[in-house]
CSV table of C-alpha atoms and ligand atoms in Angstrom, one decimal:
chain,number,residue,atom,x,y,z
L,78,MET,CA,16.1,11.9,17.1
L,79,SER,CA,13.9,10.6,14.4
L,80,HIS,CA,10.2,11.6,14.6
L,81,ILE,CA,7.4,9.3,13.5
L,82,CYS,CA,3.8,10.7,13.1
L,83,PHE,CA,1.6,8.9,15.5
L,84,THR,CA,-1.5,9.0,13.3
L,85,CYS,CA,-0.1,7.9,9.9
L,86,GLY,CA,3.2,6.3,10.9
L,87,THR,CA,5.4,8.4,8.6
L,88,GLN,CA,9.1,8.7,9.6
L,89,TYR,CA,10.8,12.1,9.3
L,90,PRO,CA,14.5,12.8,9.0
L,91,THR,CA,16.5,13.1,12.2
L,92,SER,CA,16.0,16.5,13.9
L,93,SER,CA,16.1,17.8,17.5
L,94,ASP,CA,12.7,19.5,17.3
L,95,PRO,CA,9.6,17.7,15.9
L,96,PRO,CA,8.6,18.7,12.4
L,97,PRO,CA,6.1,21.6,12.2
L,98,GLY,CA,3.3,19.3,11.1
L,99,CYS,CA,2.6,16.2,9.0
L,100,PRO,CA,1.5,17.1,5.5
L,101,ILE,CA,0.2,13.5,4.9
L,102,CYS,CA,-2.2,13.9,7.9
L,103,ARG,CA,-3.2,17.5,7.0
L,104,ASP,CA,-4.3,16.2,3.6
L,105,GLU,CA,-8.0,15.5,3.2
L,106,ARG,CA,-7.4,11.8,2.6
L,107,GLN,CA,-6.1,11.5,6.2
L,108,TYR,CA,-6.8,13.3,9.4
L,109,ILE,CA,-5.0,14.7,12.5
L,110,GLY,CA,-5.7,12.6,15.6
L,111,ARG,CA,-8.3,13.7,18.2
L,112,ARG,CA,-5.5,14.8,20.6
L,113,GLY,CA,-3.8,16.9,17.9
L,114,GLN,CA,-0.5,16.2,16.1
L,115,GLU,CA,1.6,13.7,18.1
L,116,TRP,CA,5.0,12.2,17.5
L,117,ILE,CA,6.9,9.1,18.7
L,118,SER,CA,10.5,8.3,18.3
L,119,LEU,CA,11.6,5.0,16.7
L,120,GLU,CA,13.3,4.2,20.0
L,121,SER,CA,10.1,4.5,21.9
L,122,LEU,CA,8.2,2.5,19.3
L,123,GLN,CA,10.8,-0.3,19.6
L,124,LYS,CA,10.3,-0.3,23.4
L,125,ARG,CA,6.5,-0.3,23.4
L,126,TYR,CA,5.6,-2.3,20.3
L,127,ARG,CA,6.7,-5.5,18.5
L,128,ASN,CA,6.2,-7.0,15.1
L,129,VAL,CA,4.5,-10.3,14.4
L,130,PHE,CA,4.9,-12.5,11.3
L,131,PHE,CA,2.2,-14.7,9.8
L,132,GLN,CA,1.9,-16.5,6.5
L,133,GLU,CA,-0.6,-14.8,4.1
L,134,GLY,CA,-0.1,-17.0,1.0
L,135,GLU,CA,2.3,-19.1,-0.9
L,136,GLY,CA,5.7,-17.3,-0.3
L,137,VAL,CA,3.9,-14.3,1.2
L,138,TRP,CA,4.5,-13.3,4.8
L,139,GLY,CA,2.6,-10.6,6.6
L,140,ILE,CA,4.5,-8.4,9.1
L,141,GLN,CA,2.4,-6.3,11.4
L,142,THR,CA,3.0,-4.2,14.6
L,143,GLU,CA,1.3,-5.0,17.9
L,144,PRO,CA,-0.5,-3.4,19.5
L,145,GLU,CA,-1.9,-1.8,16.4
L,146,PHE,CA,0.1,1.4,15.4
L,147,ALA,CA,-0.9,4.3,13.2
L,148,ILE,CA,-3.0,3.2,10.2
L,149,GLY,CA,-2.5,-0.5,11.1
L,150,GLN,CA,-1.6,-1.9,7.8
L,151,ARG,CA,0.7,-4.9,7.4
L,152,ALA,CA,3.7,-5.1,5.1
L,153,LEU,CA,4.2,-8.2,2.9
L,154,LEU,CA,7.4,-10.0,2.4
L,155,LEU,CA,7.3,-11.7,-0.9
L,156,GLN,CA,9.8,-14.6,-1.4
L,157,THR,CA,10.2,-14.4,-5.2
L,158,ARG,CA,12.6,-16.3,-7.4
L,159,ASN,CA,14.6,-13.1,-7.8
L,160,GLY,CA,14.9,-12.4,-4.1
L,161,GLY,CA,12.8,-11.0,-1.3
L,162,ILE,CA,10.6,-7.9,-1.9
L,163,LEU,CA,9.0,-5.8,0.9
L,164,TRP,CA,5.6,-4.7,-0.4
L,165,ASP,CA,4.3,-1.6,1.5
L,166,CYS,CA,5.9,-0.8,4.8
L,167,ILE,CA,5.4,-0.3,8.5
L,168,SER,CA,7.0,2.1,11.0
L,169,LEU,CA,8.5,-0.4,13.4
L,170,ILE,CA,11.8,-2.1,12.5
L,171,ASP,CA,14.0,-3.7,15.2
L,172,ALA,CA,16.7,-6.3,15.6
L,173,SER,CA,14.4,-9.3,15.9
L,174,THR,CA,12.4,-8.1,12.8
L,175,ILE,CA,15.6,-7.8,10.8
L,176,GLY,CA,16.7,-11.3,12.0
L,177,LEU,CA,13.4,-12.9,11.0
L,178,VAL,CA,13.4,-11.2,7.6
L,179,LYS,CA,16.9,-12.5,7.0
L,180,ALA,CA,15.9,-16.0,8.0
L,181,LEU,CA,13.1,-15.8,5.5
L,182,GLY,CA,15.6,-15.0,2.7
L,183,GLY,CA,16.3,-11.3,3.2
L,184,LEU,CA,15.3,-8.4,1.0
L,185,SER,CA,16.5,-7.1,-2.3
L,186,ALA,CA,14.0,-4.2,-2.9
L,187,ILE,CA,11.1,-2.3,-1.4
L,188,ALA,CA,8.0,-1.0,-3.2
L,189,VAL,CA,5.3,1.1,-1.5
L,190,SER,CA,1.9,1.6,-3.0
L,191,HIS,CA,1.3,5.1,-1.8
L,192,PRO,CA,2.2,7.8,0.9
L,193,HIS,CA,0.0,6.3,3.7
L,194,TYR,CA,2.3,3.3,3.8
L,195,TYR,CA,5.7,5.0,3.4
L,196,ALA,CA,6.2,4.5,7.2
L,197,SER,CA,9.9,4.0,8.0
L,198,MET,CA,10.9,2.9,4.4
L,199,VAL,CA,14.3,4.6,4.5
L,200,GLU,CA,15.1,2.9,7.8
L,201,TRP,CA,14.1,-0.5,6.3
L,202,SER,CA,16.2,0.1,3.2
L,203,ARG,CA,19.3,0.9,5.3
L,204,ALA,CA,18.8,-2.1,7.5
L,205,PHE,CA,19.2,-4.3,4.4
L,206,GLY,CA,22.2,-2.5,2.9
L,207,GLY,CA,20.5,0.5,1.2
L,208,ILE,CA,18.3,-1.6,-1.1
L,209,PRO,CA,16.2,0.4,-3.6
L,210,ILE,CA,12.7,1.7,-2.8
L,211,TYR,CA,10.5,2.0,-5.8
L,212,LEU,CA,7.9,4.8,-5.8
L,213,HIS,CA,6.0,6.5,-8.5
L,214,GLU,CA,7.3,9.9,-9.6
L,215,ALA,CA,3.8,11.5,-9.3
L,216,ASP,CA,3.9,11.1,-5.5
L,217,ARG,CA,7.3,12.6,-5.1
L,218,GLU,CA,5.9,15.6,-3.2
L,219,TRP,CA,4.6,13.4,-0.4
L,220,VAL,CA,8.0,11.9,0.5
L,221,GLN,CA,9.0,13.4,3.8
L,222,TYR,CA,12.3,11.6,4.2
L,223,GLN,CA,14.4,11.9,1.0
L,224,ASP,CA,17.1,9.3,0.4
L,225,SER,CA,19.3,8.2,-2.4
L,226,ALA,CA,17.8,4.7,-2.2
L,227,ILE,CA,14.5,6.0,-3.5
L,228,VAL,CA,13.9,5.2,-7.2
L,229,PHE,CA,11.2,7.3,-8.7
L,230,TRP,CA,9.8,5.8,-11.9
L,231,LYS,CA,7.7,7.5,-14.6
L,232,GLY,CA,4.9,6.3,-16.9
L,233,GLU,CA,2.2,3.6,-16.5
L,234,THR,CA,4.2,0.4,-15.8
L,235,HIS,CA,7.7,-0.4,-14.5
L,236,ARG,CA,9.1,-3.9,-14.7
L,237,LEU,CA,11.4,-4.8,-11.8
L,238,ASN,CA,12.3,-8.1,-13.6
L,239,ASP,CA,10.7,-10.8,-15.7
L,240,ASP,CA,8.4,-11.7,-12.8
L,241,LEU,CA,7.4,-8.4,-11.1
L,242,THR,CA,5.7,-5.4,-12.6
L,243,LEU,CA,4.6,-2.2,-10.9
L,244,VAL,CA,1.4,-0.7,-12.4
L,245,ARG,CA,0.3,2.8,-11.8
L,246,VAL,CA,-3.5,2.7,-11.2
L,247,GLY,CA,-3.9,6.2,-9.6
L,248,GLY,CA,-7.2,7.0,-8.0
L,249,HIS,CA,-6.4,7.2,-4.3
L,250,PHE,CA,-3.2,9.0,-5.1
L,251,SER,CA,-2.0,10.2,-8.5
L,252,GLY,CA,1.0,7.9,-8.3
L,253,PHE,CA,-0.7,5.0,-6.7
L,254,GLN,CA,1.0,1.7,-7.8
L,255,VAL,CA,0.1,-2.0,-7.4
L,256,LEU,CA,2.5,-4.9,-7.8
L,257,HIS,CA,1.9,-7.8,-10.1
L,258,TRP,CA,3.7,-11.0,-9.4
L,259,ALA,CA,3.4,-13.3,-12.4
L,260,SER,CA,4.7,-16.5,-10.9
L,261,GLY,CA,3.0,-15.9,-7.5
L,262,GLU,CA,0.3,-18.2,-6.3
L,263,LYS,CA,1.9,-21.2,-8.0
L,264,GLY,CA,2.0,-19.5,-11.4
L,265,SER,CA,-1.7,-18.3,-11.4
L,266,GLY,CA,-0.5,-14.8,-10.5
L,267,ALA,CA,-0.9,-12.5,-7.5
L,268,LEU,CA,-1.7,-8.8,-7.3
L,269,MET,CA,-0.7,-6.6,-4.3
L,270,THR,CA,-3.0,-3.6,-4.2
L,271,GLY,CA,-2.8,-2.2,-0.6
L,272,ASP,CA,-5.6,0.5,-0.7
L,273,MET,CA,-6.5,0.7,-4.4
L,274,PRO,CA,-8.6,-1.3,-4.8
L,275,GLN,CA,-9.1,-2.2,-1.2
L,276,VAL,CA,-10.4,-5.6,-0.2
L,277,CYS,CA,-13.9,-5.5,1.5
L,278,PRO,CA,-14.5,-7.5,4.7
L,279,ASP,CA,-16.4,-10.2,2.8
L,280,ARG,CA,-13.2,-10.9,0.8
L,281,ARG,CA,-15.2,-11.4,-2.4
L,282,TYR,CA,-15.4,-7.8,-3.3
L,283,VAL,CA,-13.0,-4.8,-3.5
L,284,SER,CA,-13.7,-1.1,-3.4
L,285,PHE,CA,-12.3,2.2,-4.6
L,286,MET,CA,-12.1,5.3,-2.5
L,287,TYR,CA,-10.3,8.6,-2.7
L,288,SER,CA,-10.3,8.7,1.1
L,289,TYR,CA,-11.0,5.7,3.3
L,290,PRO,CA,-11.1,7.4,6.7
L,291,ASN,CA,-13.1,10.4,5.4
L,292,LEU,CA,-15.3,8.3,3.1
L,293,ILE,CA,-14.7,10.2,-0.2
L,294,PRO,CA,-15.4,8.0,-3.2
L,295,VAL,CA,-13.8,8.2,-6.6
L,296,ASP,CA,-15.8,8.8,-9.8
L,297,GLY,CA,-16.8,6.2,-12.4
L,298,ALA,CA,-14.1,7.1,-14.9
L,299,THR,CA,-11.4,6.4,-12.3
L,300,VAL,CA,-12.9,2.9,-11.6
L,301,ARG,CA,-13.2,2.1,-15.3
L,302,ASP,CA,-9.6,3.2,-15.8
L,303,ILE,CA,-8.3,1.0,-13.0
L,304,VAL,CA,-10.1,-2.1,-14.5
L,305,ARG,CA,-8.6,-1.2,-17.9
L,306,LYS,CA,-5.1,-0.8,-16.6
L,307,LEU,CA,-5.2,-4.2,-14.8
L,308,GLU,CA,-6.8,-6.0,-17.8
L,309,PRO,CA,-3.5,-7.2,-19.3
L,310,TYR,CA,-2.5,-9.0,-16.1
L,311,LYS,CA,-3.3,-12.5,-14.9
L,312,TYR,CA,-3.9,-13.1,-11.2
L,313,SER,CA,-6.0,-15.4,-9.1
L,314,ARG,CA,-5.2,-13.8,-5.7
L,315,LEU,CA,-5.4,-10.2,-4.6
L,316,TYR,CA,-3.9,-8.9,-1.4
L,317,GLY,CA,-5.3,-5.8,0.4
L,318,ALA,CA,-3.7,-3.9,3.2
L,319,TRP,CA,-4.8,-5.8,6.4
L,320,PRO,CA,-4.2,-9.3,7.6
L,321,LYS,CA,-6.5,-11.8,5.9
L,322,PHE,CA,-7.9,-9.1,3.6
L,323,VAL,CA,-7.2,-11.3,0.6
L,324,VAL,CA,-9.4,-12.3,-2.3
L,325,SER,CA,-8.2,-15.9,-2.5
L,326,GLY,CA,-9.5,-17.1,-5.8
L,327,ASP,CA,-10.6,-15.8,-9.2
L,328,ALA,CA,-9.6,-12.3,-8.1
L,329,LYS,CA,-9.8,-10.8,-11.6
L,330,THR,CA,-13.5,-11.7,-11.8
L,331,ALA,CA,-13.9,-10.2,-8.3
L,332,LEU,CA,-12.4,-6.9,-9.5
L,333,LYS,CA,-14.9,-6.8,-12.4
L,334,ARG,CA,-18.0,-7.6,-10.4
L,335,SER,CA,-16.8,-5.1,-7.7
L,336,ALA,CA,-16.4,-2.3,-10.4
L,337,GLU,CA,-19.8,-3.1,-11.8
L,338,ARG,CA,-21.4,-2.9,-8.3
L,339,TYR,CA,-19.6,0.3,-7.5
L,340,LEU,CA,-20.6,1.9,-10.8
L,341,ARG,CA,-24.3,0.9,-10.2
L,342,ALA,CA,-24.1,2.4,-6.7
L,343,ILE,CA,-22.8,5.8,-7.9
L,344,GLY,CA,-25.2,5.8,-10.9
L,345,GLY,CA,-22.3,5.3,-13.4
L,346,LEU,CA,-24.1,2.5,-15.2
L,347,SER,CA,-27.6,4.0,-15.3
L,348,ASP,CA,-26.2,7.1,-17.0
L,349,ARG,CA,-25.8,5.3,-20.3
L,350,LYS,CA,-29.2,3.7,-20.0
L,351,THR,CA,-30.8,7.1,-19.6
L,352,GLN,CA,-29.0,8.4,-22.7
L,353,THR,CA,-30.0,5.5,-25.0
L,354,SER,CA,-33.6,5.6,-23.9
L,355,ARG,CA,-33.9,9.3,-25.0
I,668,ZN,ZN1,0.9,11.9,9.7
I,669,ZN,ZN1,-4.3,5.1,1.8
Protein backbone atom coordinates (compact mmCIF):
# COMPACT_ATOMS: atom_id res chain seq x y z
CA MET A 1 0.00 0.00 0.00
CA SER A 2 0.96 3.62 -0.33
CA HIS A 3 1.90 5.29 2.97
CA ILE A 4 1.16 8.95 3.68
CA CYS A 5 2.80 10.74 6.63
CA PHE A 6 0.04 11.84 9.01
CA THR A 7 1.87 15.00 10.14
CA CYS A 8 3.14 16.49 6.86
CA GLY A 9 0.94 14.66 4.32
CA THR A 10 3.80 13.39 2.13
CA GLN A 11 3.04 10.28 0.09
CA TYR A 12 5.70 7.55 -0.18
CA PRO A 13 6.06 4.90 -2.92
CA THR A 14 4.05 1.68 -2.54
CA SER A 15 5.56 -0.72 0.02
CA SER A 16 4.24 -3.41 2.35
CA ASP A 17 5.97 -1.98 5.44
CA PRO A 18 5.80 1.68 6.36
CA PRO A 19 8.95 3.75 5.62
CA PRO A 20 11.49 3.90 8.50
CA GLY A 21 10.64 7.55 9.12
CA CYS A 22 9.70 10.80 7.41
CA PRO A 23 12.77 12.96 6.65
CA ILE A 24 10.53 16.00 6.03
CA CYS A 25 9.12 15.76 9.59
CA ARG A 26 12.51 14.96 11.13
CA ASP A 27 13.86 18.19 9.67
CA GLU A 28 13.96 21.20 12.03
CA ARG A 29 11.44 23.07 9.85
CA GLN A 30 8.73 20.49 10.68
CA TYR A 31 8.12 18.18 13.63
CA ILE A 32 7.07 14.66 14.49
CA GLY A 33 3.54 14.56 15.93
CA ARG A 34 2.93 14.18 19.68
CA ARG A 35 1.93 10.53 19.22
CA GLY A 36 5.12 9.75 17.27
CA GLN A 37 5.44 8.93 13.57
CA GLU A 38 2.05 7.89 12.15
CA TRP A 39 1.03 6.80 8.68
CA ILE A 40 -2.26 6.57 6.82
CA SER A 41 -2.99 4.88 3.50
CA LEU A 42 -4.51 6.77 0.59
CA GLU A 43 -7.47 4.35 0.77
CA SER A 44 -8.20 5.24 4.43
CA LEU A 45 -7.77 8.91 3.64
CA GLN A 46 -10.36 8.54 0.85
CA LYS A 47 -12.81 6.88 3.26
CA ARG A 48 -12.43 9.31 6.17
CA TYR A 49 -11.90 12.66 4.44
CA ARG A 50 -13.26 14.63 1.51
CA ASN A 51 -12.14 17.59 -0.57
CA VAL A 52 -14.07 20.84 -0.85
CA PHE A 53 -13.78 23.40 -3.65
CA PHE A 54 -14.19 27.17 -3.28
CA GLN A 55 -13.41 30.16 -5.44
CA GLU A 56 -10.38 32.16 -4.21
CA GLY A 57 -10.13 34.68 -7.04
CA GLU A 58 -10.67 35.26 -10.75
CA GLY A 59 -10.05 31.82 -12.33
CA VAL A 60 -8.59 30.54 -9.06
CA TRP A 61 -10.17 27.62 -7.17
CA GLY A 62 -9.08 26.43 -3.75
CA ILE A 63 -9.16 22.69 -3.01
CA GLN A 64 -8.89 21.65 0.62
CA THR A 65 -9.37 18.46 2.62
CA GLU A 66 -12.03 18.19 5.35
CA PRO A 67 -11.66 17.59 8.21
CA GLU A 68 -8.28 19.31 8.19
CA PHE A 69 -5.47 16.91 7.34
CA ALA A 70 -1.68 17.18 7.97
CA ILE A 71 -0.42 20.77 7.49
CA GLY A 72 -3.85 21.89 6.31
CA GLN A 73 -2.89 23.88 3.21
CA ARG A 74 -5.17 24.21 0.21
CA ALA A 75 -4.08 23.60 -3.36
CA LEU A 76 -5.03 26.13 -6.04
CA LEU A 77 -6.44 25.27 -9.45
CA LEU A 78 -5.55 28.10 -11.84
CA GLN A 79 -7.67 28.33 -14.98
CA THR A 80 -5.07 29.94 -17.26
CA ARG A 81 -5.33 30.63 -21.02
CA ASN A 82 -2.79 27.81 -21.54
CA GLY A 83 -4.71 25.24 -19.48
CA GLY A 84 -5.27 24.32 -15.86
CA ILE A 85 -2.36 24.45 -13.40
CA LEU A 86 -2.36 22.87 -9.96
CA TRP A 87 -0.35 25.13 -7.66
CA ASP A 88 0.83 23.32 -4.53
CA CYS A 89 -0.78 20.03 -3.66
CA ILE A 90 -2.80 18.12 -1.06
CA SER A 91 -2.68 14.46 -0.02
CA LEU A 92 -6.26 13.44 -0.81
CA ILE A 93 -7.27 12.71 -4.37
CA ASP A 94 -10.42 10.71 -5.17
CA ALA A 95 -12.90 10.15 -7.99
CA SER A 96 -15.12 13.12 -7.13
CA THR A 97 -12.10 15.46 -6.92
CA ILE A 98 -10.88 14.27 -10.33
CA GLY A 99 -14.38 14.75 -11.76
CA LEU A 100 -14.69 18.30 -10.39
CA VAL A 101 -11.21 19.31 -11.60
CA LYS A 102 -12.07 17.99 -15.06
CA ALA A 103 -15.34 19.94 -15.03
CA LEU A 104 -13.30 23.07 -14.23
CA GLY A 105 -11.14 22.51 -17.32
CA GLY A 106 -8.70 19.81 -16.15
CA LEU A 107 -4.98 20.10 -15.54
CA SER A 108 -1.97 20.42 -17.84
CA ALA A 109 0.78 20.78 -15.21
CA ILE A 110 1.54 20.83 -11.47
CA ALA A 111 4.02 23.09 -9.66
CA VAL A 112 4.72 22.83 -5.93
CA SER A 113 6.38 25.60 -3.92
CA HIS A 114 8.38 23.39 -1.52
CA PRO A 115 8.56 19.96 0.18
CA HIS A 116 5.87 20.67 2.83
CA TYR A 117 3.28 20.68 0.04
CA TYR A 118 4.58 17.81 -2.12
CA ALA A 119 1.73 15.73 -0.60
CA SER A 120 0.43 13.19 -3.20
CA MET A 121 1.77 15.08 -6.23
CA VAL A 122 2.69 11.90 -8.15
CA GLU A 123 -0.80 10.48 -7.59
CA TRP A 124 -2.30 13.77 -8.87
CA SER A 125 -0.04 13.75 -11.93
CA ARG A 126 -1.05 10.17 -12.81
CA ALA A 127 -4.76 10.95 -12.38
CA PHE A 128 -4.43 13.52 -15.16
CA GLY A 129 -2.38 11.40 -17.58
CA GLY A 130 1.13 11.83 -16.12
CA ILE A 131 1.26 15.63 -16.43
CA PRO A 132 4.60 17.29 -15.55
CA ILE A 133 5.38 18.34 -11.96
CA TYR A 134 7.73 21.35 -11.83
CA LEU A 135 10.09 21.47 -8.86
CA HIS A 136 13.35 23.29 -8.23
CA GLU A 137 16.51 21.21 -8.52
CA ALA A 138 17.82 22.50 -5.16
CA ASP A 139 15.07 20.59 -3.32
CA ARG A 140 15.58 17.29 -5.15
CA GLU A 141 16.87 15.57 -1.97
CA TRP A 142 13.46 16.12 -0.30
CA VAL A 143 11.43 14.26 -2.91
CA GLN A 144 10.35 10.99 -1.29
CA TYR A 145 8.43 9.60 -4.27
CA GLN A 146 10.51 9.81 -7.45
CA ASP A 147 8.65 9.73 -10.76
CA SER A 148 9.43 10.44 -14.41
CA ALA A 149 6.75 13.18 -14.40
CA ILE A 150 8.90 15.35 -12.11
CA VAL A 151 10.76 18.09 -13.98
CA PHE A 152 13.60 19.61 -11.94
CA TRP A 153 14.60 23.04 -13.18
CA LYS A 154 17.82 24.92 -12.40
CA GLY A 155 18.65 28.60 -12.02
CA GLU A 156 16.60 31.54 -10.74
CA THR A 157 13.54 31.62 -13.03
CA HIS A 158 11.73 29.15 -15.27
CA ARG A 159 9.09 30.20 -17.79
CA LEU A 160 6.33 27.61 -18.23
CA ASN A 161 4.90 29.72 -21.09
CA ASP A 162 4.38 33.39 -22.03
CA ASP A 163 2.05 33.85 -19.03
CA LEU A 164 3.48 31.77 -16.17
CA THR A 165 6.92 32.01 -14.57
CA LEU A 166 8.40 30.11 -11.64
CA VAL A 167 10.73 32.23 -9.53
CA ARG A 168 13.13 30.71 -7.03
CA VAL A 169 13.03 32.88 -3.90
CA GLY A 170 14.66 30.44 -1.44
CA GLY A 171 14.59 31.29 2.26
CA HIS A 172 12.26 28.67 3.72
CA PHE A 173 13.85 25.98 1.50
CA SER A 174 16.82 26.47 -0.80
CA GLY A 175 14.72 25.64 -3.86
CA PHE A 176 11.57 27.45 -2.73
CA GLN A 177 9.63 28.65 -5.82
CA VAL A 178 6.71 31.01 -6.30
CA LEU A 179 4.51 31.23 -9.39
CA HIS A 180 3.85 34.49 -11.21
CA TRP A 181 0.74 34.62 -13.41
CA ALA A 182 1.05 37.71 -15.62
CA SER A 183 -2.52 37.73 -17.00
CA GLY A 184 -4.05 36.67 -13.67
CA GLU A 185 -6.37 39.00 -11.73
CA LYS A 186 -7.71 40.46 -15.03
CA GLY A 187 -4.23 41.35 -16.25
CA SER A 188 -3.00 43.09 -13.10
CA GLY A 189 -1.04 39.97 -12.21
CA ALA A 190 -1.16 37.36 -9.45
CA LEU A 191 1.60 35.81 -7.34
CA MET A 192 1.24 32.39 -5.72
CA THR A 193 3.65 32.18 -2.77
CA GLY A 194 2.47 29.37 -0.46
CA ASP A 195 4.82 29.76 2.53
CA MET A 196 7.40 32.26 1.26
CA PRO A 197 6.36 34.85 1.96
CA GLN A 198 3.37 33.69 3.96
CA VAL A 199 0.25 35.87 4.23
CA CYS A 200 -0.44 37.18 7.77
CA PRO A 201 -3.94 36.86 9.30
CA ASP A 202 -4.67 40.58 8.68
CA ARG A 203 -4.16 39.97 4.91
CA ARG A 204 -2.31 43.31 4.59
CA TYR A 205 1.11 41.97 5.51
CA VAL A 206 3.21 38.92 4.70
CA SER A 207 6.07 37.37 6.68
CA PHE A 208 9.21 35.34 6.15
CA MET A 209 10.19 32.35 8.30
CA TYR A 210 12.68 29.51 7.99
CA SER A 211 10.31 27.38 10.10
CA TYR A 212 6.68 28.34 10.73
CA PRO A 213 5.76 25.64 13.30
CA ASN A 214 9.09 26.02 15.17
CA LEU A 215 9.19 29.83 14.83
CA ILE A 216 12.68 30.18 13.34
CA PRO A 217 13.04 33.46 11.41
CA VAL A 218 15.21 34.13 8.35
CA ASP A 219 17.89 36.85 8.37
CA GLY A 220 17.67 40.31 6.84
CA ALA A 221 19.75 39.44 3.77
CA THR A 222 17.25 36.71 2.85
CA VAL A 223 14.30 39.12 3.09
CA ARG A 224 16.06 41.75 0.96
CA ASP A 225 16.93 39.04 -1.55
CA ILE A 226 13.29 37.92 -1.86
CA VAL A 227 12.09 41.52 -2.46
CA ARG A 228 14.83 41.97 -5.09
CA LYS A 229 13.96 38.72 -6.89
CA LEU A 230 10.26 39.66 -7.09
CA GLU A 231 10.92 43.26 -8.15
CA PRO A 232 10.67 42.60 -11.93
CA TYR A 233 7.13 41.17 -11.61
CA LYS A 234 3.81 42.99 -11.64
CA TYR A 235 1.05 41.62 -9.39
CA SER A 236 -1.84 43.11 -7.45
CA ARG A 237 -2.94 39.92 -5.69
CA LEU A 238 -0.86 37.50 -3.62
CA TYR A 239 -2.05 34.05 -2.56
CA GLY A 240 -0.73 32.39 0.63
CA ALA A 241 -1.25 28.77 1.65
CA TRP A 242 -4.60 28.81 3.49
CA PRO A 243 -8.15 29.61 2.40
CA LYS A 244 -8.77 33.39 2.29
CA PHE A 245 -5.11 34.08 3.15
CA VAL A 246 -4.90 36.40 0.17
CA VAL A 247 -3.57 39.96 -0.14
CA SER A 248 -6.29 41.22 -2.41
CA GLY A 249 -4.96 44.55 -3.71
CA ASP A 250 -1.65 46.33 -4.26
CA ALA A 251 0.17 43.21 -3.08
CA LYS A 252 3.55 44.40 -4.31
CA THR A 253 3.38 47.41 -1.95
CA ALA A 254 2.29 45.01 0.82
CA LEU A 255 5.43 42.94 0.21
CA LYS A 256 7.63 46.02 0.55
CA ARG A 257 6.00 47.36 3.73
CA SER A 258 6.12 43.83 5.19
CA ALA A 259 9.84 43.50 4.43
CA GLU A 260 10.49 46.90 6.06
CA ARG A 261 8.52 45.93 9.17
CA TYR A 262 10.33 42.60 9.39
CA LEU A 263 13.76 44.21 9.02
CA ARG A 264 12.89 46.76 11.72
CA ALA A 265 11.78 43.94 14.04
CA ILE A 266 15.02 41.97 13.67
CA GLY A 267 17.19 45.10 13.79
CA GLY A 268 18.15 44.86 10.13
CA LEU A 269 17.36 48.54 9.44
CA SER A 270 18.86 50.06 12.60
CA ASP A 271 22.23 48.43 11.77
CA ARG A 272 22.86 50.90 8.96
CA LYS A 273 21.83 53.84 11.16
CA THR A 274 24.31 52.76 13.82
CA GLN A 275 27.07 52.55 11.25
CA THR A 276 26.46 56.00 9.72
CA SER A 277 26.17 57.70 13.12
CA ARG A 278 29.66 56.51 14.08
ZN1 LIG B 1 6.14 13.79 7.44
ZN1 LIG C 1 6.60 25.10 4.63
